[in-house]
């Protein structure tokens, strides 16, 4: 089936603290710049799989911005929707990992070129052949971007396209009130919902609801496919079968040497959404997405672990031989 995906949001460079538990208030070494931004990683992963993807974003007229655009272009992302702005510099993020799976970020997004992304940047002619929009919750960081996202959403929905949504909540972003308000609107139109395990409670009506109950309620409201991402534990799929009964699937995470968890969810989501649109079965899309997430964590740098279809196929065949 022919499809073209579009996504919108932050494109930035990331610097990784060299040491575990390295503190932001003490001088230390950082590795980077690495190209990053959740929707950018998503777009890069879609393109690496060989599918069409348009990405709307803003960078500054600086070396970081050039690096970001070149990287996406080389990987096959359609970059005509990326504006180089002279009024602000390219966005950035610093990340440091703690002992557990926890990490801290310092983001410079709303006050960077990313913050200038708005309604007029979403060029309708670039959306002409798009029939799917992916929304990253982390991209709803300003009323301007929310306006841009709504524009794309309306255009895609009006021509019968589909929407996927990954809340991608970051504790550092909780004080952005516009973001929370826009979630209800996006959820109304979502076809494929991709939360992380620790984000599920955010969508519950009360504290007593179990994961299954929350999923059932969301499916009855019209979401067609839900995948709850569980890090190294894999993922849970929820959907309704033809009789309206809850259909559940679980995949265990593959055992890999995890060196950098950032970007796993974005790669997982991109692979799941692309392969579902390409007509793969839920089981197969889930298996490939799981491999894509495992691939992502095994490389240092948020976008360095994006993978091609032959790479994923090879990974899966090797894993099955070992089992
Ligand atoms: P992020 O927002 O940081 O990208 P996320 O919370 O959205 O992450 P995760 O659950 O961390 O997403 O990862 C997505 C998927 O990637 C998991 O469901 C799993 O399939 C795979 N994955 C993640 N971490 C590991 C790991 N350590 N080992 C194997 N697979 C992993
Ligand atoms: Mg995520």
PDB file of C-alpha atoms in Angstrom, residues 121-303:
ATOM      1  CA  UNK A 121       5.508  26.531   8.350  1.00  0.00           C
ATOM      2  CA  UNK A 122       3.122  23.677   7.658  1.00  0.00           C
ATOM      3  CA  UNK A 123       3.111  23.987   3.890  1.00  0.00           C
ATOM      4  CA  UNK A 124      -0.021  22.359   2.472  1.00  0.00           C
ATOM      5  CA  UNK A 125       1.637  21.408  -0.777  1.00  0.00           C
ATOM      6  CA  UNK A 126       4.125  19.241   1.139  1.00  0.00           C
ATOM      7  CA  UNK A 127       1.190  17.484   2.803  1.00  0.00           C
ATOM      8  CA  UNK A 128      -0.428  16.734  -0.538  1.00  0.00           C
ATOM      9  CA  UNK A 129       0.320  13.002  -0.644  1.00  0.00           C
ATOM     10  CA  UNK A 130       0.553  12.483   3.135  1.00  0.00           C
ATOM     11  CA  UNK A 131      -2.023  10.167   4.646  1.00  0.00           C
ATOM     12  CA  UNK A 132      -0.634   9.752   8.154  1.00  0.00           C
ATOM     13  CA  UNK A 133       0.462  12.187  10.862  1.00  0.00           C
ATOM     14  CA  UNK A 134       2.567  11.179  13.850  1.00  0.00           C
ATOM     15  CA  UNK A 135       2.228  13.432  16.912  1.00  0.00           C
ATOM     16  CA  UNK A 136       4.880  13.495  19.633  1.00  0.00           C
ATOM     17  CA  UNK A 137       3.581  14.882  22.919  1.00  0.00           C
ATOM     18  CA  UNK A 138       7.012  16.392  23.567  1.00  0.00           C
ATOM     19  CA  UNK A 139       6.558  18.514  20.435  1.00  0.00           C
ATOM     20  CA  UNK A 140       3.525  20.348  21.840  1.00  0.00           C
ATOM     21  CA  UNK A 141       5.784  22.747  23.746  1.00  0.00           C
ATOM     22  CA  UNK A 142       4.202  26.035  22.632  1.00  0.00           C
ATOM     23  CA  UNK A 143       0.857  27.375  21.428  1.00  0.00           C
ATOM     24  CA  UNK A 144       2.534  28.022  18.046  1.00  0.00           C
ATOM     25  CA  UNK A 145       3.520  24.409  17.526  1.00  0.00           C
ATOM     26  CA  UNK A 146       0.112  23.229  18.733  1.00  0.00           C
ATOM     27  CA  UNK A 147      -1.466  25.453  16.050  1.00  0.00           C
ATOM     28  CA  UNK A 148       0.842  23.941  13.445  1.00  0.00           C
ATOM     29  CA  UNK A 149       0.033  20.416  14.617  1.00  0.00           C
ATOM     30  CA  UNK A 150      -3.720  21.081  14.506  1.00  0.00           C
ATOM     31  CA  UNK A 151      -3.412  22.388  10.975  1.00  0.00           C
ATOM     32  CA  UNK A 152      -1.649  19.221   9.823  1.00  0.00           C
ATOM     33  CA  UNK A 153      -4.062  17.048  11.793  1.00  0.00           C
ATOM     34  CA  UNK A 154      -7.135  18.681  10.203  1.00  0.00           C
ATOM     35  CA  UNK A 155      -5.714  18.372   6.700  1.00  0.00           C
ATOM     36  CA  UNK A 156      -4.760  14.705   7.145  1.00  0.00           C
ATOM     37  CA  UNK A 157      -8.034  13.749   8.872  1.00  0.00           C
ATOM     38  CA  UNK A 158     -10.167  15.575   6.300  1.00  0.00           C
ATOM     39  CA  UNK A 159      -8.800  13.392   3.558  1.00  0.00           C
ATOM     40  CA  UNK A 160      -9.361  10.189   5.505  1.00  0.00           C
ATOM     41  CA  UNK A 161      -5.813   9.785   6.820  1.00  0.00           C
ATOM     42  CA  UNK A 162      -4.763   8.344  10.181  1.00  0.00           C
ATOM     43  CA  UNK A 163      -3.027   9.688  13.297  1.00  0.00           C
ATOM     44  CA  UNK A 164      -0.557   8.123  15.706  1.00  0.00           C
ATOM     45  CA  UNK A 165       0.290   9.657  19.074  1.00  0.00           C
ATOM     46  CA  UNK A 166       3.206   9.060  21.461  1.00  0.00           C
ATOM     47  CA  UNK A 167       2.798  11.202  24.633  1.00  0.00           C
ATOM     48  CA  UNK A 168       6.581  11.099  25.227  1.00  0.00           C
ATOM     49  CA  UNK A 169       6.206  12.972  28.513  1.00  0.00           C
ATOM     50  CA  UNK A 170       9.339  14.395  30.086  1.00  0.00           C
ATOM     51  CA  UNK A 171       9.272  15.543  33.690  1.00  0.00           C
ATOM     52  CA  UNK A 172      11.242  18.606  32.623  1.00  0.00           C
ATOM     53  CA  UNK A 173       8.315  19.694  30.395  1.00  0.00           C
ATOM     54  CA  UNK A 174       5.482  19.400  32.910  1.00  0.00           C
ATOM     55  CA  UNK A 175       5.261  23.126  33.481  1.00  0.00           C
ATOM     56  CA  UNK A 176       4.097  23.816  29.925  1.00  0.00           C
ATOM     57  CA  UNK A 177       0.287  24.222  30.387  1.00  0.00           C
ATOM     58  CA  UNK A 178      -0.557  24.346  26.647  1.00  0.00           C
ATOM     59  CA  UNK A 179       0.892  20.869  26.247  1.00  0.00           C
ATOM     60  CA  UNK A 180      -1.483  19.198  28.679  1.00  0.00           C
ATOM     61  CA  UNK A 181      -4.545  20.876  27.232  1.00  0.00           C
ATOM     62  CA  UNK A 182      -3.746  19.764  23.704  1.00  0.00           C
ATOM     63  CA  UNK A 183      -3.513  16.082  24.682  1.00  0.00           C
ATOM     64  CA  UNK A 184      -7.315  15.664  24.938  1.00  0.00           C
ATOM     65  CA  UNK A 185      -7.762  17.095  21.467  1.00  0.00           C
ATOM     66  CA  UNK A 186      -5.116  14.824  19.928  1.00  0.00           C
ATOM     67  CA  UNK A 187      -6.521  11.737  21.702  1.00  0.00           C
ATOM     68  CA  UNK A 188      -9.924  12.353  20.067  1.00  0.00           C
ATOM     69  CA  UNK A 189      -8.373  11.749  16.653  1.00  0.00           C
ATOM     70  CA  UNK A 190      -5.781   9.114  17.504  1.00  0.00           C
ATOM     71  CA  UNK A 191      -5.836   5.776  15.664  1.00  0.00           C
ATOM     72  CA  UNK A 192      -2.539   4.348  16.981  1.00  0.00           C
ATOM     73  CA  UNK A 193      -1.590   5.225  20.565  1.00  0.00           C
ATOM     74  CA  UNK A 194       1.964   4.533  21.765  1.00  0.00           C
ATOM     75  CA  UNK A 195       2.438   5.392  25.461  1.00  0.00           C
ATOM     76  CA  UNK A 196       5.263   4.176  27.709  1.00  0.00           C
ATOM     77  CA  UNK A 197       4.325   2.059  30.720  1.00  0.00           C
ATOM     78  CA  UNK A 198       4.952   4.947  33.116  1.00  0.00           C
ATOM     79  CA  UNK A 199       2.675   7.250  31.074  1.00  0.00           C
ATOM     80  CA  UNK A 200      -0.384   5.003  31.218  1.00  0.00           C
ATOM     81  CA  UNK A 201      -1.669   6.368  34.528  1.00  0.00           C
ATOM     82  CA  UNK A 202      -1.756   9.832  33.067  1.00  0.00           C
ATOM     83  CA  UNK A 203      -4.662   8.604  30.888  1.00  0.00           C
ATOM     84  CA  UNK A 204      -6.659   6.900  33.665  1.00  0.00           C
ATOM     85  CA  UNK A 205      -9.976   8.245  34.958  1.00  0.00           C
ATOM     86  CA  UNK A 206      -9.209   7.240  38.525  1.00  0.00           C
ATOM     87  CA  UNK A 207      -6.459   5.536  40.458  1.00  0.00           C
ATOM     88  CA  UNK A 208      -8.242   2.162  40.584  1.00  0.00           C
ATOM     89  CA  UNK A 209      -8.269   1.556  36.853  1.00  0.00           C
ATOM     90  CA  UNK A 210      -5.859  -1.203  35.729  1.00  0.00           C
ATOM     91  CA  UNK A 211      -3.797  -0.940  32.532  1.00  0.00           C
ATOM     92  CA  UNK A 212      -6.278  -3.287  30.821  1.00  0.00           C
ATOM     93  CA  UNK A 213      -9.291  -1.237  31.916  1.00  0.00           C
ATOM     94  CA  UNK A 214      -7.728   1.985  30.693  1.00  0.00           C
ATOM     95  CA  UNK A 215      -6.929   0.389  27.340  1.00  0.00           C
ATOM     96  CA  UNK A 216     -10.423  -1.040  26.953  1.00  0.00           C
ATOM     97  CA  UNK A 217     -11.957   2.373  27.604  1.00  0.00           C
ATOM     98  CA  UNK A 218      -9.659   4.052  25.074  1.00  0.00           C
ATOM     99  CA  UNK A 219     -10.324   1.365  22.451  1.00  0.00           C
ATOM    100  CA  UNK A 220     -14.076   1.805  22.917  1.00  0.00           C
ATOM    101  CA  UNK A 221     -13.631   5.534  22.344  1.00  0.00           C
ATOM    102  CA  UNK A 222     -12.219   4.793  18.900  1.00  0.00           C
ATOM    103  CA  UNK A 223      -8.460   4.250  19.167  1.00  0.00           C
ATOM    104  CA  UNK A 224      -7.706   1.195  17.002  1.00  0.00           C
ATOM    105  CA  UNK A 225      -4.290   0.032  18.167  1.00  0.00           C
ATOM    106  CA  UNK A 226      -2.457   0.660  21.446  1.00  0.00           C
ATOM    107  CA  UNK A 227       1.080  -0.409  22.256  1.00  0.00           C
ATOM    108  CA  UNK A 228       2.417   0.151  25.766  1.00  0.00           C
ATOM    109  CA  UNK A 229       6.220   0.322  25.650  1.00  0.00           C
ATOM    110  CA  UNK A 230       7.972  -1.242  28.601  1.00  0.00           C
ATOM    111  CA  UNK A 231      11.693  -0.653  28.050  1.00  0.00           C
ATOM    112  CA  UNK A 232      13.810  -3.816  28.376  1.00  0.00           C
ATOM    113  CA  UNK A 233      10.648  -5.759  29.320  1.00  0.00           C
ATOM    114  CA  UNK A 234       9.289  -5.365  25.776  1.00  0.00           C
ATOM    115  CA  UNK A 235       5.786  -4.148  24.940  1.00  0.00           C
ATOM    116  CA  UNK A 236       2.059  -4.929  25.277  1.00  0.00           C
ATOM    117  CA  UNK A 237      -0.345  -4.585  22.375  1.00  0.00           C
ATOM    118  CA  UNK A 238      -4.091  -3.956  22.859  1.00  0.00           C
ATOM    119  CA  UNK A 239      -6.757  -3.948  20.142  1.00  0.00           C
ATOM    120  CA  UNK A 240     -10.344  -5.111  19.614  1.00  0.00           C
ATOM    121  CA  UNK A 241     -11.065  -8.178  17.502  1.00  0.00           C
ATOM    122  CA  UNK A 242     -13.967  -8.337  15.029  1.00  0.00           C
ATOM    123  CA  UNK A 243     -16.401  -9.310  17.796  1.00  0.00           C
ATOM    124  CA  UNK A 244     -15.315  -6.358  19.925  1.00  0.00           C
ATOM    125  CA  UNK A 245     -13.346  -8.496  22.401  1.00  0.00           C
ATOM    126  CA  UNK A 246     -10.046  -7.282  23.791  1.00  0.00           C
ATOM    127  CA  UNK A 247      -7.111  -8.716  21.881  1.00  0.00           C
ATOM    128  CA  UNK A 248      -3.786  -8.640  23.755  1.00  0.00           C
ATOM    129  CA  UNK A 249      -0.272  -9.515  22.687  1.00  0.00           C
ATOM    130  CA  UNK A 250       3.001  -9.314  24.580  1.00  0.00           C
ATOM    131  CA  UNK A 251       6.544  -9.322  23.242  1.00  0.00           C
ATOM    132  CA  UNK A 252       9.540  -9.774  25.543  1.00  0.00           C
ATOM    133  CA  UNK A 253      12.388  -7.345  25.018  1.00  0.00           C
ATOM    134  CA  UNK A 254      15.446  -8.752  23.264  1.00  0.00           C
ATOM    135  CA  UNK A 255      18.545  -9.124  25.393  1.00  0.00           C
ATOM    136  CA  UNK A 256      21.018  -6.512  24.189  1.00  0.00           C
ATOM    137  CA  UNK A 257      23.765  -4.441  25.714  1.00  0.00           C
ATOM    138  CA  UNK A 258      21.943  -1.176  26.441  1.00  0.00           C
ATOM    139  CA  UNK A 259      24.284   1.813  26.200  1.00  0.00           C
ATOM    140  CA  UNK A 260      21.800   4.654  25.617  1.00  0.00           C
ATOM    141  CA  UNK A 261      18.016   4.290  26.126  1.00  0.00           C
ATOM    142  CA  UNK A 262      17.110   7.647  24.538  1.00  0.00           C
ATOM    143  CA  UNK A 263      15.361   7.227  21.199  1.00  0.00           C
ATOM    144  CA  UNK A 264      14.211   3.630  21.714  1.00  0.00           C
ATOM    145  CA  UNK A 265      10.563   4.636  21.981  1.00  0.00           C
ATOM    146  CA  UNK A 266      10.777   6.803  18.877  1.00  0.00           C
ATOM    147  CA  UNK A 267      12.383   4.038  16.795  1.00  0.00           C
ATOM    148  CA  UNK A 268       9.909   1.494  18.140  1.00  0.00           C
ATOM    149  CA  UNK A 269       6.965   3.760  17.266  1.00  0.00           C
ATOM    150  CA  UNK A 270       8.267   4.605  13.797  1.00  0.00           C
ATOM    151  CA  UNK A 271       8.755   0.944  12.945  1.00  0.00           C
ATOM    152  CA  UNK A 272       5.383  -0.131  14.322  1.00  0.00           C
ATOM    153  CA  UNK A 273       3.462   2.652  12.547  1.00  0.00           C
ATOM    154  CA  UNK A 274       5.298   2.227   9.210  1.00  0.00           C
ATOM    155  CA  UNK A 275       4.848  -1.517   9.080  1.00  0.00           C
ATOM    156  CA  UNK A 276       1.170  -1.326  10.095  1.00  0.00           C
ATOM    157  CA  UNK A 277       0.614   1.177   7.266  1.00  0.00           C
ATOM    158  CA  UNK A 278       2.564  -1.121   4.939  1.00  0.00           C
ATOM    159  CA  UNK A 279       0.052  -3.876   5.691  1.00  0.00           C
ATOM    160  CA  UNK A 280       2.082  -6.105   8.044  1.00  0.00           C
ATOM    161  CA  UNK A 281       0.137  -8.089  10.649  1.00  0.00           C
ATOM    162  CA  UNK A 282       0.068  -6.664  14.198  1.00  0.00           C
ATOM    163  CA  UNK A 283       2.315  -9.545  15.376  1.00  0.00           C
ATOM    164  CA  UNK A 284       4.923  -8.896  12.728  1.00  0.00           C
ATOM    165  CA  UNK A 285       4.886  -5.107  13.124  1.00  0.00           C
ATOM    166  CA  UNK A 286       5.299  -5.584  16.879  1.00  0.00           C
ATOM    167  CA  UNK A 287       8.197  -7.987  16.473  1.00  0.00           C
ATOM    168  CA  UNK A 288      10.049  -5.631  14.123  1.00  0.00           C
ATOM    169  CA  UNK A 289       9.305  -2.630  16.376  1.00  0.00           C
ATOM    170  CA  UNK A 290      10.688  -4.542  19.346  1.00  0.00           C
ATOM    171  CA  UNK A 291      13.872  -5.257  17.380  1.00  0.00           C
ATOM    172  CA  UNK A 292      14.053  -1.613  16.313  1.00  0.00           C
ATOM    173  CA  UNK A 293      13.877  -0.480  19.978  1.00  0.00           C
ATOM    174  CA  UNK A 294      16.564  -3.000  20.948  1.00  0.00           C
ATOM    175  CA  UNK A 295      18.769  -1.747  18.111  1.00  0.00           C
ATOM    176  CA  UNK A 296      18.309   1.852  19.271  1.00  0.00           C
ATOM    177  CA  UNK A 297      19.488   1.240  22.851  1.00  0.00           C
ATOM    178  CA  UNK A 298      22.598  -0.594  21.705  1.00  0.00           C
ATOM    179  CA  UNK A 299      24.096   2.551  20.079  1.00  0.00           C
ATOM    180  CA  UNK A 300      25.336   5.677  21.838  1.00  0.00           C
ATOM    181  CA  UNK A 301      23.512   8.807  20.660  1.00  0.00           C
ATOM    182  CA  UNK A 302      19.741   9.324  20.344  1.00  0.00           C
ATOM    183  CA  UNK A 303      19.516   8.864  16.551  1.00  0.00           C
TER     184      UNK A 303
END
